[in-house]
PDB file of C-alpha atoms in Angstrom:
ATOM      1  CA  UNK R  19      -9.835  -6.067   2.064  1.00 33.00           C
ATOM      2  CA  UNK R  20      -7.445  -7.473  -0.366  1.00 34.00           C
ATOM      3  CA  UNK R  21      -4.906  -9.960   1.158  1.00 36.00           C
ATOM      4  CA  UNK R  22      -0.804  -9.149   0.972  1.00 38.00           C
ATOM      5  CA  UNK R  23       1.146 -11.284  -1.397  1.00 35.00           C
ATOM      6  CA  UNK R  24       4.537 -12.168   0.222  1.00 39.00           C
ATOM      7  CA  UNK R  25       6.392 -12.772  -3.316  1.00 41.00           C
ATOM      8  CA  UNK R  26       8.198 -16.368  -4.146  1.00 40.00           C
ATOM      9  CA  UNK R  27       5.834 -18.054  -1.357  1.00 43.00           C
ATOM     10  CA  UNK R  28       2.797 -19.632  -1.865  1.00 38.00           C
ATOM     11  CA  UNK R  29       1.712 -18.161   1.117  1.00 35.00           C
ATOM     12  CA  UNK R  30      -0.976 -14.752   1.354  1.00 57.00           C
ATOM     13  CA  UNK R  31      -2.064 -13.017   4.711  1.00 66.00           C
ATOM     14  CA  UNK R  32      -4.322 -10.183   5.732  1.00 81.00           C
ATOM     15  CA  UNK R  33      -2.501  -7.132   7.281  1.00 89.00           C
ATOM     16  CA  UNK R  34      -4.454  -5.540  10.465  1.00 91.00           C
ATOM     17  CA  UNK R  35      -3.064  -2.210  11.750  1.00 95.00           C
ATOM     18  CA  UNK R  36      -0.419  -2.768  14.167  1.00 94.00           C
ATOM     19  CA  UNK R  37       0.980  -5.569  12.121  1.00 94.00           C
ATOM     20  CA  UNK R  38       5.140  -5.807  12.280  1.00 95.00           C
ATOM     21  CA  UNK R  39       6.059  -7.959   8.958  1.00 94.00           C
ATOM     22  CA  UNK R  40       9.257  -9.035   7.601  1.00 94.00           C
ATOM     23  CA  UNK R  41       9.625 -10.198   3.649  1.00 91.00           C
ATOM     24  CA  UNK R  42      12.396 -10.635   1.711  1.00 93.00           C
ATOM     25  CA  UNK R  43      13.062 -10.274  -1.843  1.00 93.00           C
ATOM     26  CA  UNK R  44      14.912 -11.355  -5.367  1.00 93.00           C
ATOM     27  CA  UNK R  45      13.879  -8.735  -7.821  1.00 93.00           C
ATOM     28  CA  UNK R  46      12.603  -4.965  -8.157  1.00 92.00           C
ATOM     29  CA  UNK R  47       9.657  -6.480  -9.385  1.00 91.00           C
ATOM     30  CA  UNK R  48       8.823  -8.925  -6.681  1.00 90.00           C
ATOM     31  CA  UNK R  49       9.261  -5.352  -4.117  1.00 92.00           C
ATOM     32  CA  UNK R  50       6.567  -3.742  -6.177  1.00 92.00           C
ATOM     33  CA  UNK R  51       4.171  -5.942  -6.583  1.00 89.00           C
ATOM     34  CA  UNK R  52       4.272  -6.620  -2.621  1.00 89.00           C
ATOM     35  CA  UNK R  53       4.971  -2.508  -1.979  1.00 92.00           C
ATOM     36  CA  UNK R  54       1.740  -2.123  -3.881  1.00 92.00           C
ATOM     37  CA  UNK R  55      -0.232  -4.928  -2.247  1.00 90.00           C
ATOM     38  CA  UNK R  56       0.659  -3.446   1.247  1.00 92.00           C
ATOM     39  CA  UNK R  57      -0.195  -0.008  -0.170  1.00 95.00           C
ATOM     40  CA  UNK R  58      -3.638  -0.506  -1.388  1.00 94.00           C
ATOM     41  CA  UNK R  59      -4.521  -2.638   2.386  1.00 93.00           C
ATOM     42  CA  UNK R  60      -3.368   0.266   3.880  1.00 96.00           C
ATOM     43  CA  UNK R  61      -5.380   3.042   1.893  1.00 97.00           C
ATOM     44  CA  UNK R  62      -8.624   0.565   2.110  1.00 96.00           C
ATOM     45  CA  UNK R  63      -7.799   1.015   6.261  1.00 97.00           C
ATOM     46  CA  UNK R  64      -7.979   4.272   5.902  1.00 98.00           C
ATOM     47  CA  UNK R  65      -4.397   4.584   6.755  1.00 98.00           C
ATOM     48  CA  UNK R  66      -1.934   7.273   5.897  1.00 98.00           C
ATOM     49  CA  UNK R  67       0.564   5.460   3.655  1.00 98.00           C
ATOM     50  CA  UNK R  68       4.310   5.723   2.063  1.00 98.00           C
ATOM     51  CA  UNK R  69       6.392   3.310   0.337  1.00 98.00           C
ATOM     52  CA  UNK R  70      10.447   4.003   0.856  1.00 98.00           C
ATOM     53  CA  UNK R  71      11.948   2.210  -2.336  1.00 97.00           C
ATOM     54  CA  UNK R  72      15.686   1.332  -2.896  1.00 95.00           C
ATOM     55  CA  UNK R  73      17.455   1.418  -5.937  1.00 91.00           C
ATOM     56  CA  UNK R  74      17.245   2.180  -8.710  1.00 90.00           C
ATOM     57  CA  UNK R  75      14.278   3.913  -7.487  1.00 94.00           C
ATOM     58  CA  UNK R  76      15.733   6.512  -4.802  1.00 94.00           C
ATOM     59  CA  UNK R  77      16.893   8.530  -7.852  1.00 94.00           C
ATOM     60  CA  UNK R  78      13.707   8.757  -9.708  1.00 96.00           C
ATOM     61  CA  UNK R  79      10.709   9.068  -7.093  1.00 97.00           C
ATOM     62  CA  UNK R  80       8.535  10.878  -9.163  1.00 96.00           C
ATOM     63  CA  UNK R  81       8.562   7.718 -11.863  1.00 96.00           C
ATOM     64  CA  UNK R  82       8.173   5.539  -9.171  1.00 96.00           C
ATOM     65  CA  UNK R  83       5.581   7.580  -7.836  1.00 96.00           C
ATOM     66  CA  UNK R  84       4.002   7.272 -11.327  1.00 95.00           C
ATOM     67  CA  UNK R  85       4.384   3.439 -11.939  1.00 94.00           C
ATOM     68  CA  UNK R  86       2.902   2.538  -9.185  1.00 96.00           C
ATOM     69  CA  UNK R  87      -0.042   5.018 -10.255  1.00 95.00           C
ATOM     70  CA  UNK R  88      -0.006   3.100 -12.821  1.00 94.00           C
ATOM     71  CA  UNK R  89      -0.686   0.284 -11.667  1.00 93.00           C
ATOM     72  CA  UNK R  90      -2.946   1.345  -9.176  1.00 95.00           C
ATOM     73  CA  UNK R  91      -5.909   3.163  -9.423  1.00 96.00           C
ATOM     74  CA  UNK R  92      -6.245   3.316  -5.765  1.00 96.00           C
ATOM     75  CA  UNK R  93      -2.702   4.570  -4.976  1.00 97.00           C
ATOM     76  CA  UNK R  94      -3.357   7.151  -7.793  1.00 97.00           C
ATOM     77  CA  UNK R  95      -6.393   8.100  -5.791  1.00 98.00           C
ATOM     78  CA  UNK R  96      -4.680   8.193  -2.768  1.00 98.00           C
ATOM     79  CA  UNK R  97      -1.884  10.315  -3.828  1.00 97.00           C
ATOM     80  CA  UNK R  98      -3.953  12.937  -5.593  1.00 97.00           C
ATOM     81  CA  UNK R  99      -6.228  13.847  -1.824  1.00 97.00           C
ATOM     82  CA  UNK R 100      -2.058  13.086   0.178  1.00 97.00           C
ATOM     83  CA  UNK R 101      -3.165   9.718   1.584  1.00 98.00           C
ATOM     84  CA  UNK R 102      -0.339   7.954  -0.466  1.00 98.00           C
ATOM     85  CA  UNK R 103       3.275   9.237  -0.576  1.00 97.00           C
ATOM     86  CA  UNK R 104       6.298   8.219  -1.438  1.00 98.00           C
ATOM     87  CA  UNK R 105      10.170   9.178   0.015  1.00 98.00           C
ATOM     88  CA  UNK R 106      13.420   8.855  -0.228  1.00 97.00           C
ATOM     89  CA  UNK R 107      14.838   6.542   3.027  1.00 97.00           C
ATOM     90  CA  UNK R 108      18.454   8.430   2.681  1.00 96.00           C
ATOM     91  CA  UNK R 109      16.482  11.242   4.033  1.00 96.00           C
ATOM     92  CA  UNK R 110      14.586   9.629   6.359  1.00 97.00           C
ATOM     93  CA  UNK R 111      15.834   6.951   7.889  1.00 97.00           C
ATOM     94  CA  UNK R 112      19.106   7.870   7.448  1.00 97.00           C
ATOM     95  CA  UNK R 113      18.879  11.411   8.484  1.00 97.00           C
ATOM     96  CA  UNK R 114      21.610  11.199  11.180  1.00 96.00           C
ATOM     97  CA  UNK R 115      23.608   9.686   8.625  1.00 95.00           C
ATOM     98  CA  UNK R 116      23.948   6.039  10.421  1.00 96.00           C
ATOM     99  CA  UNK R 117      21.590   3.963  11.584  1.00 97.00           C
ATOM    100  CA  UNK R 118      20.273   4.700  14.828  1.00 98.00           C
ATOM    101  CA  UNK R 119      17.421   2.903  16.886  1.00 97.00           C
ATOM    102  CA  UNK R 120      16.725   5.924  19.005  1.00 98.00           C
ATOM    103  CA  UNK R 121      16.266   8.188  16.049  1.00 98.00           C
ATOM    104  CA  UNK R 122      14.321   5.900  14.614  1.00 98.00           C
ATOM    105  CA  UNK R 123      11.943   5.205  17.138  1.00 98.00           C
ATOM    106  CA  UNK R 124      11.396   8.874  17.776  1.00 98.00           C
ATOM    107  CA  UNK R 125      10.733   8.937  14.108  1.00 98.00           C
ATOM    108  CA  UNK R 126       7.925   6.320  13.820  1.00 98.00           C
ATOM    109  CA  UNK R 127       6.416   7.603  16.946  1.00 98.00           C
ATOM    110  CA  UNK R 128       5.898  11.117  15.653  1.00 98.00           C
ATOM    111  CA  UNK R 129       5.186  10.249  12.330  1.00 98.00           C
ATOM    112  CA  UNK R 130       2.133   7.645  13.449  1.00 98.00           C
ATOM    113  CA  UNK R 131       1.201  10.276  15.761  1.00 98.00           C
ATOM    114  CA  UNK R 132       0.683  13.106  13.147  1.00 98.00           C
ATOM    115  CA  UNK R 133      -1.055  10.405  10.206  1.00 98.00           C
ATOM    116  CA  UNK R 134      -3.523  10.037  13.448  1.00 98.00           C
ATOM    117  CA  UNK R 135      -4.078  13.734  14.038  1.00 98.00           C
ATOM    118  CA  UNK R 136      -4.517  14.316  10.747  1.00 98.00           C
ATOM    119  CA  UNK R 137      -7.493  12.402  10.429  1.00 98.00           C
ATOM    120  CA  UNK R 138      -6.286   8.789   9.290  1.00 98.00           C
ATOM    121  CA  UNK R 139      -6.359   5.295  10.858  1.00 98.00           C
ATOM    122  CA  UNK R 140      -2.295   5.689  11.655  1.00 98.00           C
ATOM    123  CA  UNK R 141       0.672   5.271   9.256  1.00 98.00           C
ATOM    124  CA  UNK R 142       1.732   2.886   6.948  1.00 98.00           C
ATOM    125  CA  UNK R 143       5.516   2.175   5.949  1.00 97.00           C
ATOM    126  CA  UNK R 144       6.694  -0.185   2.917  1.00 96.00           C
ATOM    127  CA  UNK R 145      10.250   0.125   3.173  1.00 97.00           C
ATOM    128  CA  UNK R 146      13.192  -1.594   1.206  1.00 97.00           C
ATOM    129  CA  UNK R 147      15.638  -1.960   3.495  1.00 98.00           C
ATOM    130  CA  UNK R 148      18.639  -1.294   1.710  1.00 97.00           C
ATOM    131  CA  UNK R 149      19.329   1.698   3.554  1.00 97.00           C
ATOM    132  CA  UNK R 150      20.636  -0.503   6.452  1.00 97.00           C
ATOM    133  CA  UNK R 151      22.780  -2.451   4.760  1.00 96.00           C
ATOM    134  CA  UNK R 152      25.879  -0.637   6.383  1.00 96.00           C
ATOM    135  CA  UNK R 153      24.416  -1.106   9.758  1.00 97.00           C
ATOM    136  CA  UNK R 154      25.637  -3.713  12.551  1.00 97.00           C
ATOM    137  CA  UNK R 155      24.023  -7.249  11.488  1.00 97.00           C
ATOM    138  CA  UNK R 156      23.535  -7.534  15.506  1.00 97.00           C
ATOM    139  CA  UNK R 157      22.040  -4.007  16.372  1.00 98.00           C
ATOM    140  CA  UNK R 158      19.308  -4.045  13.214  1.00 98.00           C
ATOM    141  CA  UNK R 159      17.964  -7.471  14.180  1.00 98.00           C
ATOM    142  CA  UNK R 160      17.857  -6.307  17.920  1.00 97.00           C
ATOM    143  CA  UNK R 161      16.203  -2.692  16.806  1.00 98.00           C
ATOM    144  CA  UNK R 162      14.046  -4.939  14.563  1.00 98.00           C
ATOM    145  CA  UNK R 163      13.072  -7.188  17.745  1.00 97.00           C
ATOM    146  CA  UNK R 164      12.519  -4.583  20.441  1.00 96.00           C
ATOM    147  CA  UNK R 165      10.478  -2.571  17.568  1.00 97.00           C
ATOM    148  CA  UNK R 166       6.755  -4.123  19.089  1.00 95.00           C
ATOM    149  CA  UNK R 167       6.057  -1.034  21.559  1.00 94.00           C
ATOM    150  CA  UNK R 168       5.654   0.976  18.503  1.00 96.00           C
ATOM    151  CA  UNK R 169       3.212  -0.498  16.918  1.00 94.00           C
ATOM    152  CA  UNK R 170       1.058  -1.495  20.045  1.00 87.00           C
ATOM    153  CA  UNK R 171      -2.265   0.271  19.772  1.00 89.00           C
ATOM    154  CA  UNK R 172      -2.811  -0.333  15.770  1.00 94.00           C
ATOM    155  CA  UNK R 173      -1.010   3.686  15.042  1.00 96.00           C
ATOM    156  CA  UNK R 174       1.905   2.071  12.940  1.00 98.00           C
ATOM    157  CA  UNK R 175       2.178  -0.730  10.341  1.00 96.00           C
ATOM    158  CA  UNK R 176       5.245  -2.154   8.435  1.00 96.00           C
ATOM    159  CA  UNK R 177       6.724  -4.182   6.236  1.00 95.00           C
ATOM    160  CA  UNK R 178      10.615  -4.207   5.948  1.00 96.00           C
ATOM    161  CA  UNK R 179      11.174  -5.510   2.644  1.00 95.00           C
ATOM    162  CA  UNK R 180      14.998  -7.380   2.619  1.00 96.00           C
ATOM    163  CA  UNK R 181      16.831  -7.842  -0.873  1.00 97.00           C
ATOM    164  CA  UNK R 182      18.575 -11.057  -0.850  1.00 96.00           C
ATOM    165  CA  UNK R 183      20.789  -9.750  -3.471  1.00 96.00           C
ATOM    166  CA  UNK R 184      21.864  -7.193  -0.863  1.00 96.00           C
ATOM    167  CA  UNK R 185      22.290  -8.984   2.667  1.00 97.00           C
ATOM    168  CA  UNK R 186      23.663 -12.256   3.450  1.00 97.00           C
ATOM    169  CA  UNK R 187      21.153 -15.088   4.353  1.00 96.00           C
ATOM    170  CA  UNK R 188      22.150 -15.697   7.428  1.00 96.00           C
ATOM    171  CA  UNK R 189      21.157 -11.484   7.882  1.00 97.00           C
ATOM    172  CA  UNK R 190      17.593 -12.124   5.710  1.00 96.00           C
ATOM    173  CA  UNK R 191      16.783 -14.880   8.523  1.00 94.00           C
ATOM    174  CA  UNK R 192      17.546 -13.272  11.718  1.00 96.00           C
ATOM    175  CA  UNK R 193      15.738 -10.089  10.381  1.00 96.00           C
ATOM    176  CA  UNK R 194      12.591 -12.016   9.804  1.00 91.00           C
ATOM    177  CA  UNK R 195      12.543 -13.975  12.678  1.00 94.00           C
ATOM    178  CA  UNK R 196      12.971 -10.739  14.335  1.00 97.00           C
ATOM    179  CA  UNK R 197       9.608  -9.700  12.941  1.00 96.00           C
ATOM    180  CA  UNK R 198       6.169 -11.582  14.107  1.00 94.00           C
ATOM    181  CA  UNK R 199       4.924 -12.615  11.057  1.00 85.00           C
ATOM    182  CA  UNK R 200       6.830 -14.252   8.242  1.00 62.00           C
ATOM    183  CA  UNK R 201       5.554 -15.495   4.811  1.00 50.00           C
ATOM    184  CA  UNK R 202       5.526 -18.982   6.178  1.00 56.00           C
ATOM    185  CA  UNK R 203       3.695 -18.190   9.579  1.00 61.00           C
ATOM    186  CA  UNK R 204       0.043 -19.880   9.611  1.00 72.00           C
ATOM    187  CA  UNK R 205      -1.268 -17.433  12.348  1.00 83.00           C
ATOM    188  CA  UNK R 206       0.590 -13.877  12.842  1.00 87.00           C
ATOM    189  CA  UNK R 207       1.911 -13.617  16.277  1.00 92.00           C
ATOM    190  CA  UNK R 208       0.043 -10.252  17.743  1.00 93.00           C
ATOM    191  CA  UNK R 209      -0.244  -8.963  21.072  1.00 93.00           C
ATOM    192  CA  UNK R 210      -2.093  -6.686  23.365  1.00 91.00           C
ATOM    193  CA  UNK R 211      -1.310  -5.044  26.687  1.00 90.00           C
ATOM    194  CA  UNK R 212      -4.390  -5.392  28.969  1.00 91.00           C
ATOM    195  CA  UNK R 213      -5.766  -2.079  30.901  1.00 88.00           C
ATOM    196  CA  UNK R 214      -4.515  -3.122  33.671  1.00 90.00           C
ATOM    197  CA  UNK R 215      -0.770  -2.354  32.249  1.00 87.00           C
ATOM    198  CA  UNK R 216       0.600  -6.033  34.089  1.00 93.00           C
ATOM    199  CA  UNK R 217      -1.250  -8.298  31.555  1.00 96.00           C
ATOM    200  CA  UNK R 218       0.058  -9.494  28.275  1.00 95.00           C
ATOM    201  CA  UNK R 219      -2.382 -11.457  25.945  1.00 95.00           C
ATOM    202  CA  UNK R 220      -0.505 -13.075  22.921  1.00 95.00           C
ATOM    203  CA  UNK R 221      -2.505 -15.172  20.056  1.00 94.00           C
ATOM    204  CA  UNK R 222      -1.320 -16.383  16.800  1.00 93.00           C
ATOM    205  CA  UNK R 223       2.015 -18.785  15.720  1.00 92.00           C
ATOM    206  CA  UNK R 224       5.094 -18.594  18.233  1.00 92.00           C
ATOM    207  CA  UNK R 225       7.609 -21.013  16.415  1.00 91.00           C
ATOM    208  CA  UNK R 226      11.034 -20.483  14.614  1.00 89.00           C
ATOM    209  CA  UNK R 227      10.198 -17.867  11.954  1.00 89.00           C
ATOM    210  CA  UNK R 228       9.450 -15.682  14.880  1.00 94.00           C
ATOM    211  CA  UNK R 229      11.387 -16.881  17.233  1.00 94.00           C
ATOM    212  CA  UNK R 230      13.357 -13.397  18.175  1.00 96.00           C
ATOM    213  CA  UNK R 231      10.088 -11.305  18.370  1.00 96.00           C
ATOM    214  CA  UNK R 232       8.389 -13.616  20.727  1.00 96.00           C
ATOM    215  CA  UNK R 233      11.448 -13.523  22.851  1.00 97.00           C
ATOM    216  CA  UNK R 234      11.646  -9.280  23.204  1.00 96.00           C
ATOM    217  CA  UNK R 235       7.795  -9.601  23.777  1.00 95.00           C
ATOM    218  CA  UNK R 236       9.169 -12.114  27.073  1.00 96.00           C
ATOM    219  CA  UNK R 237      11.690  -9.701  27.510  1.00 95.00           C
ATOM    220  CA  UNK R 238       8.953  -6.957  28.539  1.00 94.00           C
ATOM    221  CA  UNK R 239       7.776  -8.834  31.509  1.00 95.00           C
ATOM    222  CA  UNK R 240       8.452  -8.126  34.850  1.00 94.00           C
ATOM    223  CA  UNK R 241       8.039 -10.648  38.056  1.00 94.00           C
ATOM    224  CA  UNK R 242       4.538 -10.696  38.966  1.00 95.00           C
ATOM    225  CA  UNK R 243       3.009  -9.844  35.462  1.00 96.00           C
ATOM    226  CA  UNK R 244       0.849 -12.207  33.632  1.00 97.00           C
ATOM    227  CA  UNK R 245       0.872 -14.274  30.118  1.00 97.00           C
ATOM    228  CA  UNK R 246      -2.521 -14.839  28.852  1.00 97.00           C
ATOM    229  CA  UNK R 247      -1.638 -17.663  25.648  1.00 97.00           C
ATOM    230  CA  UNK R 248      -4.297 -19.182  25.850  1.00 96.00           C
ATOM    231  CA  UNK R 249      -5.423 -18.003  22.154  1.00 95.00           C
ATOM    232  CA  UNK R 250      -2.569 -18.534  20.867  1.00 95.00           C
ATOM    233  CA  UNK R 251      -2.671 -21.010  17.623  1.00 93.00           C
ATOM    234  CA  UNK R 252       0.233 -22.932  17.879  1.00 93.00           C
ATOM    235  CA  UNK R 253       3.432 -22.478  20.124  1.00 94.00           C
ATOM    236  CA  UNK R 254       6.258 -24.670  19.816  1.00 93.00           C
ATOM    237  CA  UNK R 255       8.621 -26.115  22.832  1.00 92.00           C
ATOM    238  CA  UNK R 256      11.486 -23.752  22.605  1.00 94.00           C
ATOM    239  CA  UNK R 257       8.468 -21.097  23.180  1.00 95.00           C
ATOM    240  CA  UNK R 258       7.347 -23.012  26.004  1.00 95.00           C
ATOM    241  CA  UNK R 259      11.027 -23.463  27.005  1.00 94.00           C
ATOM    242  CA  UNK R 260      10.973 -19.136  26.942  1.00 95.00           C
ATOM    243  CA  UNK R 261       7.600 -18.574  28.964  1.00 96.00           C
ATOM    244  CA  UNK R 262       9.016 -21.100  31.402  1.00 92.00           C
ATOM    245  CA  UNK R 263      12.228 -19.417  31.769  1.00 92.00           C
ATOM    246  CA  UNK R 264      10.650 -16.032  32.992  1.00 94.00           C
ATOM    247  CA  UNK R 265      10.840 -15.487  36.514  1.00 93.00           C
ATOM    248  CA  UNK R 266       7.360 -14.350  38.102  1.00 94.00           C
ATOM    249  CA  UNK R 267       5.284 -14.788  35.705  1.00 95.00           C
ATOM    250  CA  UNK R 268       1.803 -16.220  35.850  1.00 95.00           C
ATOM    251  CA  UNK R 269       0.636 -17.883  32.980  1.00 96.00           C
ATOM    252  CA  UNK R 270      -2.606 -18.380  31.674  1.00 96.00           C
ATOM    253  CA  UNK R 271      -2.938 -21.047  29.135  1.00 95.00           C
ATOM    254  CA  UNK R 272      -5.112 -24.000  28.115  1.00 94.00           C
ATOM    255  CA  UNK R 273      -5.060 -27.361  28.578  1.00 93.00           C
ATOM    256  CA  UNK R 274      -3.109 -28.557  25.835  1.00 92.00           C
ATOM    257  CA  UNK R 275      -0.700 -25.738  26.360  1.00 93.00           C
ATOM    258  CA  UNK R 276      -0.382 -26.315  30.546  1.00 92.00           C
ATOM    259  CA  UNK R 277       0.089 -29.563  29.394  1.00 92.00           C
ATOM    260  CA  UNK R 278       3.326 -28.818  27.148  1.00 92.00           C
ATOM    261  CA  UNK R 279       4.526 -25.955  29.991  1.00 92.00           C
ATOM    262  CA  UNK R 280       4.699 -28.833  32.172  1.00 89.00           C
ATOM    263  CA  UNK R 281       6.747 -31.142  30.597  1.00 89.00           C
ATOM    264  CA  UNK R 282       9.317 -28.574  29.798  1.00 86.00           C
ATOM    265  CA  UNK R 283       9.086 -27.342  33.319  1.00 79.00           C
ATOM    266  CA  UNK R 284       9.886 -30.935  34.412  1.00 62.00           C
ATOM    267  CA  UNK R 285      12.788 -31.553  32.359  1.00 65.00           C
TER     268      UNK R 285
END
């Protein structure tokens, strides 16, 4: 499986179904090449896939839809048997005609739900996200954040692509620490709700690119549930600072990480 360039970073990863990913952007170019990337991982996967451009490409989907045939022979396959499709995100997304997380969740739900019954691994989305641009800076990192429950179980991947020309830094960070991976992570932070419904086993990176996803994944647990960390790569002390912070919870965790709960806990 080929790995997903995050453009401007010298930095590639692997998608897995389920994955939550937030890029940014400086050029149309830099989307397409990473839109296309993320495509052709999600075809190999046997996923059901479609790529939501911004402009100039809203207004001309069918060229778009042909470039990146172009520049694909995969995609090209894909979009000849309706594995690959592309869309317009006014009419999607913004359907109501304002942003709104409980549209949107609906939306994803269904969506991964019918890619599934119709035979593929789950869905796919490359999105730019210029279509929330208008939307509270607050509420789209916060919708971005509490977002995980939708892609537990593998049905639903994403990328949310953000132009820099388009928000403001300060909106471009928040965003993608509101995702669990970033370019820069070493490890993707990824999670998995046990069978028995009260555990919560986290592995990868837990550190300030991802700072506001591994809080809403703290924010799911209830007094008397339990942590499992202990294969988690790296976590850094405002992490530990987090867990520790959580009332109830048990915590399982190794050595080196006990070790660094403790000394927070003792502060």
């Amino acid at each position: 499986m080929r790995a997903f360039w995050i453009s401007d970073e010298d930095f590639t990863m692997a998608v897995r179904p389920g994955d939550h990913l937030g890029a940014a952007f400086d050029t149309q170019e830099a989307f397409v090449v990473d839109a296309v990337a993320f495509a052709e991982q999600g075809v190999a996967a046997g996923g059901q896939v479609m790529v939501f451009p911004g402009d100039p490409y809203r207004d001309d989907l069918s060229g778009f839809l042909e470039h990146l045939r172009e520049r694909s022979p995969s995609l090209a396959a894909a979009d000849r048997s309706g594995q690959f499709r592309v869309a317009d995100s006014r009419q999607v997304q913004l359907a109501p005609g304002r942003f709104d997380p409980g549209y949107l969740r609906r939306l994803y739900t269904a969506a991964a739900g019918d890619a599934v019954e119709a035979g593929y691994q789950g869905l796919w989305v490359s999105i730019d996200m210029i279509w929330a641009r208008d939307a509270d800076p607050a509420a789209l990192t916060a919708f971005e954040a509490a977002a995980f429950p939708l892609f537990v179980g593998g049905r639903l991947t994403a990328v949310c692509h953000y132009d820099r020309r388009v928000f403001a830094p300060a909106v471009v960070a928040a965003t993608r620490s509101a995702h669990p991976a970033a370019p820069d992570s070493r490890e993707p932070l990824r999670h998995q709700r046990l069978d028995d419904g009260r555990t919560l086993r986290v592995w990868g990176d837990s550190d300030m690119d991802n700072e506001l996803a591994f809080d809403a994944l703290l924010g799911s647990l209830r007094p008397g549930d339990t942590l499992d960390i202990s294969r988690m790569s790296f976590i850094d002390a405002r992490g530990a600072a987090a867990i520790a912070r959580v009332p109830g919870l048990a915590v399982e965790a190794n050595q080196r990480q006990a070790r660094l709960l403790g000394m927070v806990r003792a502060r």
